[in-house]
mmCIF file of N, CA and C in Angstrom:
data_model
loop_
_atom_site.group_PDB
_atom_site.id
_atom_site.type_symbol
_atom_site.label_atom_id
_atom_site.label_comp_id
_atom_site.label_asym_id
_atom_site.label_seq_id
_atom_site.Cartn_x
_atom_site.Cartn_y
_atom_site.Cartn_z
ATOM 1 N N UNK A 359 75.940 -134.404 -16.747
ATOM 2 C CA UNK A 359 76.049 -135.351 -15.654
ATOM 3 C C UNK A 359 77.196 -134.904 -14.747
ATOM 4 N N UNK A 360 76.916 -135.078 -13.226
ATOM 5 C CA UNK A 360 77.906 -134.066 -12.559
ATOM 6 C C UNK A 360 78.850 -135.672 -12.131
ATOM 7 N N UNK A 361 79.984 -134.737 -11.619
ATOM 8 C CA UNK A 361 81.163 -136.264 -10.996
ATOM 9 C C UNK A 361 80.805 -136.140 -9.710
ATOM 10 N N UNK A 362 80.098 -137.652 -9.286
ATOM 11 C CA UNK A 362 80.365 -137.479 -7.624
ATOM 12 C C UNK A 362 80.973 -138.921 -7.066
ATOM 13 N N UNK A 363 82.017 -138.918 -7.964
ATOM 14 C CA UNK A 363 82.670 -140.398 -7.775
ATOM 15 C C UNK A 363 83.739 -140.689 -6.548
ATOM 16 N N UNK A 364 83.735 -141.333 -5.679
ATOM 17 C CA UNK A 364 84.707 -141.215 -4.302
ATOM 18 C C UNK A 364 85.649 -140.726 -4.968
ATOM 19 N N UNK A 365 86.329 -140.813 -6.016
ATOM 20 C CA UNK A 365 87.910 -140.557 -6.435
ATOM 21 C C UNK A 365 87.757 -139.111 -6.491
ATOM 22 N N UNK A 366 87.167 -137.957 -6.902
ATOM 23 C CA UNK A 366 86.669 -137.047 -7.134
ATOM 24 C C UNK A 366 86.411 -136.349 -5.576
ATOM 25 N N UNK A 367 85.599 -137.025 -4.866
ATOM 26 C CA UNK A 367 85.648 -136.411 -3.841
ATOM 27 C C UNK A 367 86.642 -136.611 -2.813
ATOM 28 N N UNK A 368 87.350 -137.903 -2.593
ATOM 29 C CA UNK A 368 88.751 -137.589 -2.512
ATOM 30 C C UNK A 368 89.772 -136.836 -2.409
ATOM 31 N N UNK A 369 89.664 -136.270 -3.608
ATOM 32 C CA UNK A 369 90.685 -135.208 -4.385
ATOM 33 C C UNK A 369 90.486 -133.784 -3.570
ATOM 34 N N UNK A 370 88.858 -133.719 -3.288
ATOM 35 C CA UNK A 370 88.760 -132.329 -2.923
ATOM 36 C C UNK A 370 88.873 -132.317 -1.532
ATOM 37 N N UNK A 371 89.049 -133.610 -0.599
ATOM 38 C CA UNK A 371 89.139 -133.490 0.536
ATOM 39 C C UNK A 371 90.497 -133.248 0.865
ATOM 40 N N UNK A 372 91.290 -134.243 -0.280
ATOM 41 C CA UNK A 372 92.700 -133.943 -0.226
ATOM 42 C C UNK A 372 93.089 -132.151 -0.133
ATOM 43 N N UNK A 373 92.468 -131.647 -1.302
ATOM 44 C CA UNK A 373 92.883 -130.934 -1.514
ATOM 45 C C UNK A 373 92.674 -129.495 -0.100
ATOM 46 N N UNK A 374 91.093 -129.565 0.546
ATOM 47 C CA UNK A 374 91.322 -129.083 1.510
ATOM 48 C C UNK A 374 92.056 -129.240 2.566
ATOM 49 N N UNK A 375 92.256 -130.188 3.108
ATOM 50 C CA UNK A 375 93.145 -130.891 4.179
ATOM 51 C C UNK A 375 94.741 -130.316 4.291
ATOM 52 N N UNK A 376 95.556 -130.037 2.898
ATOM 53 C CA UNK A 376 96.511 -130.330 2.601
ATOM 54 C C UNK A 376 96.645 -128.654 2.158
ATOM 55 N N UNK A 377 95.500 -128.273 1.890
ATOM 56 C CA UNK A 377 95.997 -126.480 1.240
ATOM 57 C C UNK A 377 96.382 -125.434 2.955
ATOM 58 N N UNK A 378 97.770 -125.060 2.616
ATOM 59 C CA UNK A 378 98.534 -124.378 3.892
ATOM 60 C C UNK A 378 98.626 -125.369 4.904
ATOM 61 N N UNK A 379 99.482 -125.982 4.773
ATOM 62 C CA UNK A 379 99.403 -127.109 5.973
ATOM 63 C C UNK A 379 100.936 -126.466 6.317
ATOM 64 N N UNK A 380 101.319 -126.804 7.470
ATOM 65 C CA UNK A 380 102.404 -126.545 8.063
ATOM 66 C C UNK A 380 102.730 -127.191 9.334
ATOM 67 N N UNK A 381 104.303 -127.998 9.549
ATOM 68 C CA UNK A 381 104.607 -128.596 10.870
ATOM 69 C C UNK A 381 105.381 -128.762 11.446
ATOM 70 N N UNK A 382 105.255 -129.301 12.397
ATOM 71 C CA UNK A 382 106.412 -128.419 13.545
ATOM 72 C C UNK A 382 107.538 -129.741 13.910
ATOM 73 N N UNK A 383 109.095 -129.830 13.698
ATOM 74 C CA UNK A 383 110.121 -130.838 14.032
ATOM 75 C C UNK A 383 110.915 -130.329 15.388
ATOM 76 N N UNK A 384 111.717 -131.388 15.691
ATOM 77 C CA UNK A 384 112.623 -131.189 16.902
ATOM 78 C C UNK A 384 113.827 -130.795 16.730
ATOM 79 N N UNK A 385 114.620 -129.947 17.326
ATOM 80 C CA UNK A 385 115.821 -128.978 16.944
ATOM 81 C C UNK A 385 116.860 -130.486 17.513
ATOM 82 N N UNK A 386 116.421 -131.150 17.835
ATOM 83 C CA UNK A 386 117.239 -132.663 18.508
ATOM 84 C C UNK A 386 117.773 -133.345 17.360
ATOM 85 N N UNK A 387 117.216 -133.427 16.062
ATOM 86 C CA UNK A 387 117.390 -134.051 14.937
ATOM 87 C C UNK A 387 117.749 -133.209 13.405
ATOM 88 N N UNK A 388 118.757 -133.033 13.434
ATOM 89 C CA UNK A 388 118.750 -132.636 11.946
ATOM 90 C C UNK A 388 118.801 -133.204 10.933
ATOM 91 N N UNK A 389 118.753 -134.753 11.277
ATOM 92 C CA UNK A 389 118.294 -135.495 9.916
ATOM 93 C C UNK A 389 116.686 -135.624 9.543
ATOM 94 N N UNK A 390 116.317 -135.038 10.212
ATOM 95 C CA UNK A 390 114.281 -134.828 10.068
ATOM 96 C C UNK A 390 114.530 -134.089 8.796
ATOM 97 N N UNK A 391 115.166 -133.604 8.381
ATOM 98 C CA UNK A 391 115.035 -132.147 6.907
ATOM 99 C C UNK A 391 115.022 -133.761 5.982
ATOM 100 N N UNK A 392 116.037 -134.455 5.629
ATOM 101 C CA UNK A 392 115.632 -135.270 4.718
ATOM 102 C C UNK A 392 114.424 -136.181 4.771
ATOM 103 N N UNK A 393 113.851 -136.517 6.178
ATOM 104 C CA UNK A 393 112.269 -137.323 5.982
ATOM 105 C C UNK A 393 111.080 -136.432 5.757
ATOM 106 N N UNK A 394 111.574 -134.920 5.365
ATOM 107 C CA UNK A 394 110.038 -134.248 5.379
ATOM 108 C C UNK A 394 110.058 -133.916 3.788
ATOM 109 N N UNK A 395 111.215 -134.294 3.090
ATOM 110 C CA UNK A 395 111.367 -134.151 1.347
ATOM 111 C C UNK A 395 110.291 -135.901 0.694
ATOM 112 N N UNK A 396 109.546 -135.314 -0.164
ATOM 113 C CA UNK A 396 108.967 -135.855 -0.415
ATOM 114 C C UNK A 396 107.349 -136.212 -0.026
ATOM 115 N N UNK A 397 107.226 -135.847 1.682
ATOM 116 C CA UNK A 397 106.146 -135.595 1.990
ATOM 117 C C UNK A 397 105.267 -134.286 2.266
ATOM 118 N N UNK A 398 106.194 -133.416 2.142
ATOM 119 C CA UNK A 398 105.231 -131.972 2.373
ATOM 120 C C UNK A 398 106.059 -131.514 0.909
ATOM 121 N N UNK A 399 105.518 -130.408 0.258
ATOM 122 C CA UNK A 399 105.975 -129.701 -0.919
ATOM 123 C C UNK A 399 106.861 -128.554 -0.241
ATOM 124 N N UNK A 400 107.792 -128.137 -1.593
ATOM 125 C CA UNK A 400 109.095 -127.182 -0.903
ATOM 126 C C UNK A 400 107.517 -125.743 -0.990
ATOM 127 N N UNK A 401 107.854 -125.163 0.805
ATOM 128 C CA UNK A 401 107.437 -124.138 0.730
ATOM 129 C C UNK A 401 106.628 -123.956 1.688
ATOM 130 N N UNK A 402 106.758 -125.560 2.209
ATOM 131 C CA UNK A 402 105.653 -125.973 3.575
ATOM 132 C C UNK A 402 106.741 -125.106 5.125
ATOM 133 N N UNK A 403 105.612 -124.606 5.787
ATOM 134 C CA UNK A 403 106.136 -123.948 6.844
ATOM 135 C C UNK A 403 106.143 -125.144 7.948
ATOM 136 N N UNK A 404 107.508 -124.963 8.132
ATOM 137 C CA UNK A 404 108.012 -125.819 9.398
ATOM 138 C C UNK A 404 108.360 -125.270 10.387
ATOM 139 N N UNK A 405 107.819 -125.421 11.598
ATOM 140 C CA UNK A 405 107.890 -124.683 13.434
ATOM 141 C C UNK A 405 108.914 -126.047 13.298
ATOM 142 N N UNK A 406 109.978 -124.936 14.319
ATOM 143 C CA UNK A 406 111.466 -125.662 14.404
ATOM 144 C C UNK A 406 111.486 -125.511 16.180
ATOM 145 N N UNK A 407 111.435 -126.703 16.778
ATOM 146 C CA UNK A 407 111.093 -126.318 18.372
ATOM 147 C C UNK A 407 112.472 -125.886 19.025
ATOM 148 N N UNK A 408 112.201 -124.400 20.141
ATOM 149 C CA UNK A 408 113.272 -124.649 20.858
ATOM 150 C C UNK A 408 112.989 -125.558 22.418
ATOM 151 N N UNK A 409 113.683 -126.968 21.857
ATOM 152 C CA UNK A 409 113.541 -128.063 23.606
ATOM 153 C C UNK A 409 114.175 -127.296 24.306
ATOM 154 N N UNK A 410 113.029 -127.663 26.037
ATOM 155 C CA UNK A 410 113.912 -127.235 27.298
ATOM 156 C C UNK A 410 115.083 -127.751 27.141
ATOM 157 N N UNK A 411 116.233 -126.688 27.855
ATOM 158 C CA UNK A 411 117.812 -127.164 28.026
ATOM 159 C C UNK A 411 118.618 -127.891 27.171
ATOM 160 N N UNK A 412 117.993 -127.268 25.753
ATOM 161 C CA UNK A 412 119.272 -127.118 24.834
ATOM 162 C C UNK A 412 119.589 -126.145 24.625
ATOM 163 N N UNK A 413 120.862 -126.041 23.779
ATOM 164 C CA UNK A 413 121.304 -124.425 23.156
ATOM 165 C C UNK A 413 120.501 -124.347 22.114
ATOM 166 N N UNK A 414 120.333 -122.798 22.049
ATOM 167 C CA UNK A 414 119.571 -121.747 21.206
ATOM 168 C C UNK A 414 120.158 -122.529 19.869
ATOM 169 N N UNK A 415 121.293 -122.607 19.592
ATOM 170 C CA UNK A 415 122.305 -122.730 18.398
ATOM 171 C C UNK A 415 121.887 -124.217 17.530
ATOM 172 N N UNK A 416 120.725 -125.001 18.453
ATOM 173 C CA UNK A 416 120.943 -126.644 17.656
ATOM 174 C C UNK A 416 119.104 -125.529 16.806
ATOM 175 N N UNK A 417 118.564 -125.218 17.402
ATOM 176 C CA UNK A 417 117.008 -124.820 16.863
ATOM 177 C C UNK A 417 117.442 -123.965 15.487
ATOM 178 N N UNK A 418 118.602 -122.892 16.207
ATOM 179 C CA UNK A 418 118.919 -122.222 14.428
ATOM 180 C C UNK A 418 119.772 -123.063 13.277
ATOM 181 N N UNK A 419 120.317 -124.552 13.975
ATOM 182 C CA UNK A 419 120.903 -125.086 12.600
ATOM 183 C C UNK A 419 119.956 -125.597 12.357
ATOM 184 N N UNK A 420 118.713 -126.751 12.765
ATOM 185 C CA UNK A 420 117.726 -127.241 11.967
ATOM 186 C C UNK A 420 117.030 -126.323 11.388
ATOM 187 N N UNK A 421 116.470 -124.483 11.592
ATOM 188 C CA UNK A 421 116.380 -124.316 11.252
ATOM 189 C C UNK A 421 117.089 -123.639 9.718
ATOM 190 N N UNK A 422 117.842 -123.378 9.697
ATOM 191 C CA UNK A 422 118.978 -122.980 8.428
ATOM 192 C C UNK A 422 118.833 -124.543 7.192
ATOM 193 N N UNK A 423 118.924 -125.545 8.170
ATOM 194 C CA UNK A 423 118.687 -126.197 7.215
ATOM 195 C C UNK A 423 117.620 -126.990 6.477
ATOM 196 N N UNK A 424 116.585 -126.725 7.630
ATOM 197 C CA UNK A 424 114.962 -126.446 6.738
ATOM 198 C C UNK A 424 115.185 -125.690 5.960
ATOM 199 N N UNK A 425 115.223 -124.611 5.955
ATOM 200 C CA UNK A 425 115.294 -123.516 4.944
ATOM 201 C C UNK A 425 116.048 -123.554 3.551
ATOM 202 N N UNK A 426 117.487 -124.133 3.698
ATOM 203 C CA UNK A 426 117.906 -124.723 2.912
ATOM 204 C C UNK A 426 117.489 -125.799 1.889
ATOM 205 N N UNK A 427 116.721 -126.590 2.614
ATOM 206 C CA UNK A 427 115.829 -127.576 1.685
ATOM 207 C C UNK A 427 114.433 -126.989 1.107
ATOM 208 N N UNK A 428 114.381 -125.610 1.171
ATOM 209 C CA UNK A 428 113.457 -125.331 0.597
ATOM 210 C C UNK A 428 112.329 -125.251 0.856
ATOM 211 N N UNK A 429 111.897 -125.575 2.376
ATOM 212 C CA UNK A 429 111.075 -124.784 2.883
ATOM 213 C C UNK A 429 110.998 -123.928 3.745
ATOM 214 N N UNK A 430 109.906 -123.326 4.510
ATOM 215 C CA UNK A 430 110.103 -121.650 5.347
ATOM 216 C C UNK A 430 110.290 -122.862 6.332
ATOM 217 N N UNK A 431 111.482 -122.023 6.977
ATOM 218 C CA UNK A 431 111.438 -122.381 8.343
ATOM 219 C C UNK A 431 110.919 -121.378 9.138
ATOM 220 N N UNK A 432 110.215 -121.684 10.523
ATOM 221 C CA UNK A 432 110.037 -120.336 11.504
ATOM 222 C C UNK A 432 110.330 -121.077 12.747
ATOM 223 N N UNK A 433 111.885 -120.940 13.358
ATOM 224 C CA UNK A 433 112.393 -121.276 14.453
ATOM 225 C C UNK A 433 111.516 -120.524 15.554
ATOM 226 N N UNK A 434 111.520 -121.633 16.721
ATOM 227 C CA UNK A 434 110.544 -120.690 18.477
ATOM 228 C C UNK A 434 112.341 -120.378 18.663
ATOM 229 N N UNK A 435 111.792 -118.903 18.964
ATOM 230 C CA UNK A 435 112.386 -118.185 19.822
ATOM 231 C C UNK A 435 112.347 -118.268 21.553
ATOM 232 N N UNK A 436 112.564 -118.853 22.349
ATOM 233 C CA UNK A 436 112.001 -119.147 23.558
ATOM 234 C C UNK A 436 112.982 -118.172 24.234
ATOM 235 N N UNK A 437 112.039 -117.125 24.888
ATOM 236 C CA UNK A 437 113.458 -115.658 25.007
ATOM 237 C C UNK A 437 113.872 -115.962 26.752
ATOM 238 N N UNK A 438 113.529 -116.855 27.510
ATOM 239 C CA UNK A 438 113.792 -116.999 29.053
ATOM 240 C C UNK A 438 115.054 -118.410 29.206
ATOM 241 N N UNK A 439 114.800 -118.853 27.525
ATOM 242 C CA UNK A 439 116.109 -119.655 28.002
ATOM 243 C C UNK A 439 117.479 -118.670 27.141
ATOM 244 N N UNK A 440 117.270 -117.748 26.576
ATOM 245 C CA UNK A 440 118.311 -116.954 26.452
ATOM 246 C C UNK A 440 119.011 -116.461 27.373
ATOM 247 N N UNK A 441 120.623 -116.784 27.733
ATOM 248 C CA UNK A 441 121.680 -116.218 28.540
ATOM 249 C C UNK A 441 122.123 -114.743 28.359
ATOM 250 N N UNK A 442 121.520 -114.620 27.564
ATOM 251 C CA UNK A 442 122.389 -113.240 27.060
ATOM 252 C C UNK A 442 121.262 -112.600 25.723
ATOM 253 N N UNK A 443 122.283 -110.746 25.626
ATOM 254 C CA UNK A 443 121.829 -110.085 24.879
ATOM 255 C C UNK A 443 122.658 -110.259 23.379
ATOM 256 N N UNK A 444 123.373 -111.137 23.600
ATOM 257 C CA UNK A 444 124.867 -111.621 22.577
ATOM 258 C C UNK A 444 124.140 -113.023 21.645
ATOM 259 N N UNK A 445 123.163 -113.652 22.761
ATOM 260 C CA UNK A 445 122.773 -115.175 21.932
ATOM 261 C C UNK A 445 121.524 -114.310 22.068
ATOM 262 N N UNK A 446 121.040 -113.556 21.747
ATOM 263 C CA UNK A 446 119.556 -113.243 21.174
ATOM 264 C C UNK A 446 119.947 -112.121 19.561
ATOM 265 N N UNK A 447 121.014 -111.661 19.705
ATOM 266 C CA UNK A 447 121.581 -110.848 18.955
ATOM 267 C C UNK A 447 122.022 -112.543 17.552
ATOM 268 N N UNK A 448 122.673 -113.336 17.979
ATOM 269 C CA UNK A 448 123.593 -114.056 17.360
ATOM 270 C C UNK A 448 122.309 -115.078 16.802
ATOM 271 N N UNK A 449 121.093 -115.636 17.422
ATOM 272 C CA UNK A 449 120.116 -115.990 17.103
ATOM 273 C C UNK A 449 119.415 -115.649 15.433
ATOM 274 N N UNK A 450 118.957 -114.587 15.913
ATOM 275 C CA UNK A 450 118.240 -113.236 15.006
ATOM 276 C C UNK A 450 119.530 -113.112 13.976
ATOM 277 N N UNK A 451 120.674 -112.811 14.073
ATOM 278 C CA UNK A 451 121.414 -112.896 13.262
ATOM 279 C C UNK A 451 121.705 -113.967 12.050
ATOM 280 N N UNK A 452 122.039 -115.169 12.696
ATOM 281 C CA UNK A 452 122.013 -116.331 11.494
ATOM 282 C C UNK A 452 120.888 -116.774 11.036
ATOM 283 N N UNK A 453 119.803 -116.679 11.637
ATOM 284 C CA UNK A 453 118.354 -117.388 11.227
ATOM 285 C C UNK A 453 118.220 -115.518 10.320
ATOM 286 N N UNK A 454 118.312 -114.595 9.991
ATOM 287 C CA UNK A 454 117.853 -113.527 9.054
ATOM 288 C C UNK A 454 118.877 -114.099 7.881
ATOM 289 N N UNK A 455 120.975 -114.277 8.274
ATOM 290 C CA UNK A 455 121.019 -114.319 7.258
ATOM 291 C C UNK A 455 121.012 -115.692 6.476
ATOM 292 N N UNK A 456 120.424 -116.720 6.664
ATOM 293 C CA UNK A 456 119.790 -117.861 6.110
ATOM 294 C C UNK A 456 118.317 -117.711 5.466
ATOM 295 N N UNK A 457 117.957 -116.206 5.418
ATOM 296 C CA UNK A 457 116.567 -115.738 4.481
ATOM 297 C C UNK A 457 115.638 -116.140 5.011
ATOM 298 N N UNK A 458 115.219 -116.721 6.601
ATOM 299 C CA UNK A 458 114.396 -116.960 7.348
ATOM 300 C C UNK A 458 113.986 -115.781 8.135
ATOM 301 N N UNK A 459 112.787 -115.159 7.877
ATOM 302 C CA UNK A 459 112.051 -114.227 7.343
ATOM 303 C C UNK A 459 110.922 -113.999 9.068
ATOM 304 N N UNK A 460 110.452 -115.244 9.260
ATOM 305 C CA UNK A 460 109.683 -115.276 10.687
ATOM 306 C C UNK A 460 110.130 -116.208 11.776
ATOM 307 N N UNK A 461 109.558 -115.790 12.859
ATOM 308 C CA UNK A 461 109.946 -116.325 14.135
ATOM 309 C C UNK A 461 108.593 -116.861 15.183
ATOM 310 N N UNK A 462 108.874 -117.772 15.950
ATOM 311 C CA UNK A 462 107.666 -117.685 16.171
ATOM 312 C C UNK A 462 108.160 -117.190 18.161
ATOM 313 N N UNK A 463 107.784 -116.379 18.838
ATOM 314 C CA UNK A 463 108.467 -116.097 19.646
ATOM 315 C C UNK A 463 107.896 -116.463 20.831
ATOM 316 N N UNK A 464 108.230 -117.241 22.111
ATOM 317 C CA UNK A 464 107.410 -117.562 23.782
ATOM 318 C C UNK A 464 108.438 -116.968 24.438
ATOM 319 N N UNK A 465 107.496 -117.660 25.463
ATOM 320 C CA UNK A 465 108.476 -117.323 26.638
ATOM 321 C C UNK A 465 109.446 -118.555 26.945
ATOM 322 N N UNK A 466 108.866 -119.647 26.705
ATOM 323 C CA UNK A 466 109.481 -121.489 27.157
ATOM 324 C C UNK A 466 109.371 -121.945 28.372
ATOM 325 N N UNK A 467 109.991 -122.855 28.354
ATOM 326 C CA UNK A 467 109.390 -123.862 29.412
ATOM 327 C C UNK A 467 110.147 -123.098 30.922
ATOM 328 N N UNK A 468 111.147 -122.730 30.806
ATOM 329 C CA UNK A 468 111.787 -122.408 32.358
ATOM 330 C C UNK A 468 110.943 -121.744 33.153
ATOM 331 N N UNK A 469 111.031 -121.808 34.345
ATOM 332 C CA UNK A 469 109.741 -120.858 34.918
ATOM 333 C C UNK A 469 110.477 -119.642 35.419
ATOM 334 N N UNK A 470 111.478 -119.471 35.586
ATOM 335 C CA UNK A 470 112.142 -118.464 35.664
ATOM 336 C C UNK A 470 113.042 -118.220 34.160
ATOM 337 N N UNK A 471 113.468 -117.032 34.393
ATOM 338 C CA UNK A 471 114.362 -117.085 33.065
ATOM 339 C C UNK A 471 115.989 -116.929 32.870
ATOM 340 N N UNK A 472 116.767 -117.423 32.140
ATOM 341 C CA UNK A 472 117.883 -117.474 32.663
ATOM 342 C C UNK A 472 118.999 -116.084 32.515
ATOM 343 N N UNK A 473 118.578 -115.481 31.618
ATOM 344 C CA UNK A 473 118.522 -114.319 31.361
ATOM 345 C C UNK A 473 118.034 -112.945 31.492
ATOM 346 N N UNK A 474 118.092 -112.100 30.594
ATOM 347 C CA UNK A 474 118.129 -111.446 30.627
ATOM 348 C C UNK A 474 116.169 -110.706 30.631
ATOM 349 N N UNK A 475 115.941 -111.684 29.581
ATOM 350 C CA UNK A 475 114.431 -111.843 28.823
ATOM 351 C C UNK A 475 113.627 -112.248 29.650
#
């Protein structure tokens, strides 16, 4: 006799739905790392946004500290709001040595760029 009991099929919808899921927070909040414990499993890939007209520097601490909690972070690189070859250098620098591995890289919102990129 086969199982085709809602609870059963449930499970497998769950289970597709939910296999590689990954999502994306605001570099505005670094208390988002403690509301995503408990609802995604350590290991879930989190897109760490870089917002128009902030610094590069708030996207690599949420990301460092995604990562820290145990899941992948992959900070946007948004290379037109980069000022410099110093904050693309200093970027890439702390987000590698925090063991954050990928990037996800645009261009961003400016329509010109402020830099160099």
């Amino acid at each position: 006799m086969s199982d085709t009991s809602p609870l059963r099929d449930a499970r497998a919808i769950k289970n597709f739905l939910l296999n590689d899921v990954s999502m994306e927070v605001s570099s505005h909040d670094i208390s988002v790392v403690e509301k995503l414990r408990g609802l995604y499993a350590p290991g879930t890939r989190v897109f760490v946004t870089f917002v128009p007209g902030s610094d590069y520097s708030d996207t690599v601490n949420v990301a460092i500290a995604v990562q820290k909690a145990g899941f992948r972070a992959v900070p946007h690189l948004a290379v037109r709001s980069l000022t410099s070859r110093t904050e693309l250098t200093d970027f890439v620098s702390r987000v590698g040595a925090a063991g954050i591995d990928h990037l996800l890289l645009i261009g961003g919102d400016p329509p010109k760029q402020e830099g160099p990129f």
